[in-house]
Amino acid sequence: MKAAVIPEVNAPWEIREVATPRPGPGQVLLKVHACGLCHNDLWTAQGVFPFPSCDPAITGHEAAGEVVEVGPGTTSRQVGDRVGTTWVQATCGRCSSCRGNPPLTGSSGMTCAAPVMTGLNVQGGHAEYLCVAAASTVLLPDGLDYVTAAPVLCAGYTAWSALRASEPQPHERIAVLGIGGLGHMALQYARASGFETVALTRSPDKHALAAKLGADLVVRDGEELREAGGADVVLVTGTSYEAATDALRGLRVGGRVVLATIDPVGSFRIGPNAPTFWARGQRVLGASHDGLGYLTEALDLVARGDVTPMTEVFPMERITDAVDKAARGEVRFRAVVTY
Ligand SMILES: NC(=O)c1ccc[n+]([C@@H]2O[C@H](COP(=O)([O-])OP(=O)(O)OC[C@H]3O[C@@H](n4cnc5c(N)ncnc54)[C@H](OP(=O)(O)O)[C@@H]3O)[C@@H](O)[C@H]2O)c1
Ligand SMILES: [Zn+2]
Ligand SMILES: [Zn+2]
């Protein structure tokens, strides 16, 4: 099969002929049709996060495709099923975290001593074929095409999980910080759920787009958010904890700031920007892939047309263009590679 191989840290990705995987017990083999490019893929390839330990190094965890073979003992999926895959494929079942029998989530994956992580320690989805644990797949809603489904499998899943984690109340105002892959989905999910929605973006060229995606208001930073009356929830979906710290200026009494962002260098601080955080009864929450039920909800909202990922589609031969453009922050808003 052909796959997008990352030769070494920071090297351009290359389409190479590699061995096609075969499904083991409990696995399915997918013909990948589309795989989104997450910011975490970039950081993995740049060595900001640990470089993929699979050989050859193939990353990607937003793969949507068709089951073409099932491994021994696989009963939940059949040949011909249209499925989406997820980043955490399995946990070890034996470590101290697994002994609590947590569900398959970003949290259980990150706390397990020996998890199976798509595109990190096993082959990822930027390839023509991919073997994954059947239990980590979801059946795609009928009529939802692969390119549109792909960004939901991480960006949409995380954005919806972050909104769910904030437990928004009917009258509340939701701000989304960082309008990228996750952020443009979070904005739409909040709007589709009926909330007044604020986009917080440092990119002036995104103001009109954010409004088009459903933002009732677009602001530049925490101070502008505060001047505009603040928000009950800030969904932090950009790449910067510094920006999240700044956004605290605009958090209302009883407000929640939800960190979906993974910032490998900056820090989130409750300091001078939020001097009365304690008295205002505010909370800081983390969010990740918080359960396959949420992923199903996120996919259903897209299948119904309430939320539509904005994608730029690249055929696999143009993988380096996709990676370069995403790294420059110029993709609006998710690069999806077709295989
Ligand atoms: N929790 C999870 O499980 C999970 C899953 C996937 C991704 N993530 C994390 O989510 C974040 C976003 O991923 P993505 O794929 O959506 O990335 P992306 O498409 O590249 O978007 C990132 C956004 O961050 C903002 N940004 C970039 N540089 C910034 C800076 N220096 N200061 C402030 N804001 C900046 C930009 O928004 P504006 O132009 O609007 O300012 C940009 O659009 C990453 O940190 C990633 O690690 C977490
Ligand atoms: Zn991701
Ligand atoms: Zn474990």
PDB file of C-alpha atoms and ligand atoms in Angstrom, residues 38 40 61-62 154 334, ligand 2:
ATOM      1  CA  CYS A  38      -4.562  17.417  13.425  1.00  0.00           C
ATOM      2  CA  ASN A  40      -0.937  17.024  17.111  1.00  0.00           C
ATOM      3  CA  HIS A  61      -5.817   9.715  14.004  1.00  0.00           C
ATOM      4  CA  GLU A  62      -8.764  11.099  12.024  1.00  0.00           C
ATOM      5  CA  CYS A 154     -10.607  14.204  16.695  1.00  0.00           C
ATOM      6  CA  ARG A 334      -9.065  21.325   8.569  1.00  0.00           C
TER       7      ARG A 334
HETATM    8 ZN    ZN B   2      -6.141  15.167  17.002  1.00  0.00          ZN
END
